[in-house]
Amino acid sequence: WFTKAAAQGHAHAMLQLGLLHLEGKGVEQSRALAEDLFRKASAVGDFPTLQYCLGMLLAGLTDDQEPTAAEAEEGLSLLGRAAELGFAAAHTALGDVHRKGHILLANHTRAMEYYKIAAEEGEPEAYFHLGELLRMSDEKEATKYLKWAAQAGHEGALAALQEMKYPQEL
């Protein structure tokens, strides 16, 4: 169905088919085909999910492929646009880039800014990373964020709280 709809120019179908190619689910796994479909979709319709997916791919955040400088710049720009439109996962991805020092130099202060925005938008992964970044400097605040992530079902947050010997009142 996605193939037929994508051939007819439906941007959402192109996005979904691109995601299937990226993961190799029911179709040939191909980063190049995924990128091509994402780019074709962006020519038809521009929406935050598409910007996020293409940005993640170009920035090298979906696989182990190291992006070129131009790809990284375009990827970060697309993630920034998706974040500006309120796409919480884009804020989390930008936080990850700054926390890990992937593409850019590591900057935990900037990472926390992005994670806080994503957390305000209800993104459990952002709660988790905020908690992890705060563990060494402010255990009480870290516990608060980790507890929120754990309540949303984040397994890493549950493990972190157990490691911190936090009571099992979740």
PDB file of C-alpha atoms in Angstrom, residues 88 91-92 112-128 130 145 148:
ATOM      1  CA  ALA A  88       9.599  16.853  21.119  1.00  0.00           C
ATOM      2  CA  HIS A  91      14.550  18.501  20.943  1.00  0.00           C
ATOM      3  CA  THR A  92      15.672  15.202  22.458  1.00  0.00           C
ATOM      4  CA  MET A 112      20.114  20.179  29.204  1.00  0.00           C
ATOM      5  CA  GLU A 113      18.372  23.141  27.561  1.00  0.00           C
ATOM      6  CA  TYR A 114      17.097  20.916  24.752  1.00  0.00           C
ATOM      7  CA  TYR A 115      16.161  18.104  27.151  1.00  0.00           C
ATOM      8  CA  LYS A 116      14.207  20.513  29.371  1.00  0.00           C
ATOM      9  CA  ILE A 117      12.164  21.704  26.400  1.00  0.00           C
ATOM     10  CA  ALA A 118      11.499  18.101  25.325  1.00  0.00           C
ATOM     11  CA  ALA A 119      10.605  17.157  28.907  1.00  0.00           C
ATOM     12  CA  GLU A 120       8.093  20.010  29.038  1.00  0.00           C
ATOM     13  CA  GLU A 121       6.593  18.455  25.905  1.00  0.00           C
ATOM     14  CA  GLY A 122       6.314  15.101  27.730  1.00  0.00           C
ATOM     15  CA  GLU A 123       9.211  13.218  26.121  1.00  0.00           C
ATOM     16  CA  PRO A 124      10.259  10.340  28.500  1.00  0.00           C
ATOM     17  CA  GLU A 125      13.698   9.996  26.880  1.00  0.00           C
ATOM     18  CA  ALA A 126      14.378  13.643  27.743  1.00  0.00           C
ATOM     19  CA  TYR A 127      13.377  13.080  31.384  1.00  0.00           C
ATOM     20  CA  PHE A 128      15.807  10.172  31.491  1.00  0.00           C
ATOM     21  CA  LEU A 130      18.088  15.085  32.296  1.00  0.00           C
ATOM     22  CA  TYR A 145      13.343  13.423  36.335  1.00  0.00           C
ATOM     23  CA  TRP A 148       8.977  10.797  35.688  1.00  0.00           C
TER      24      TRP A 148
END
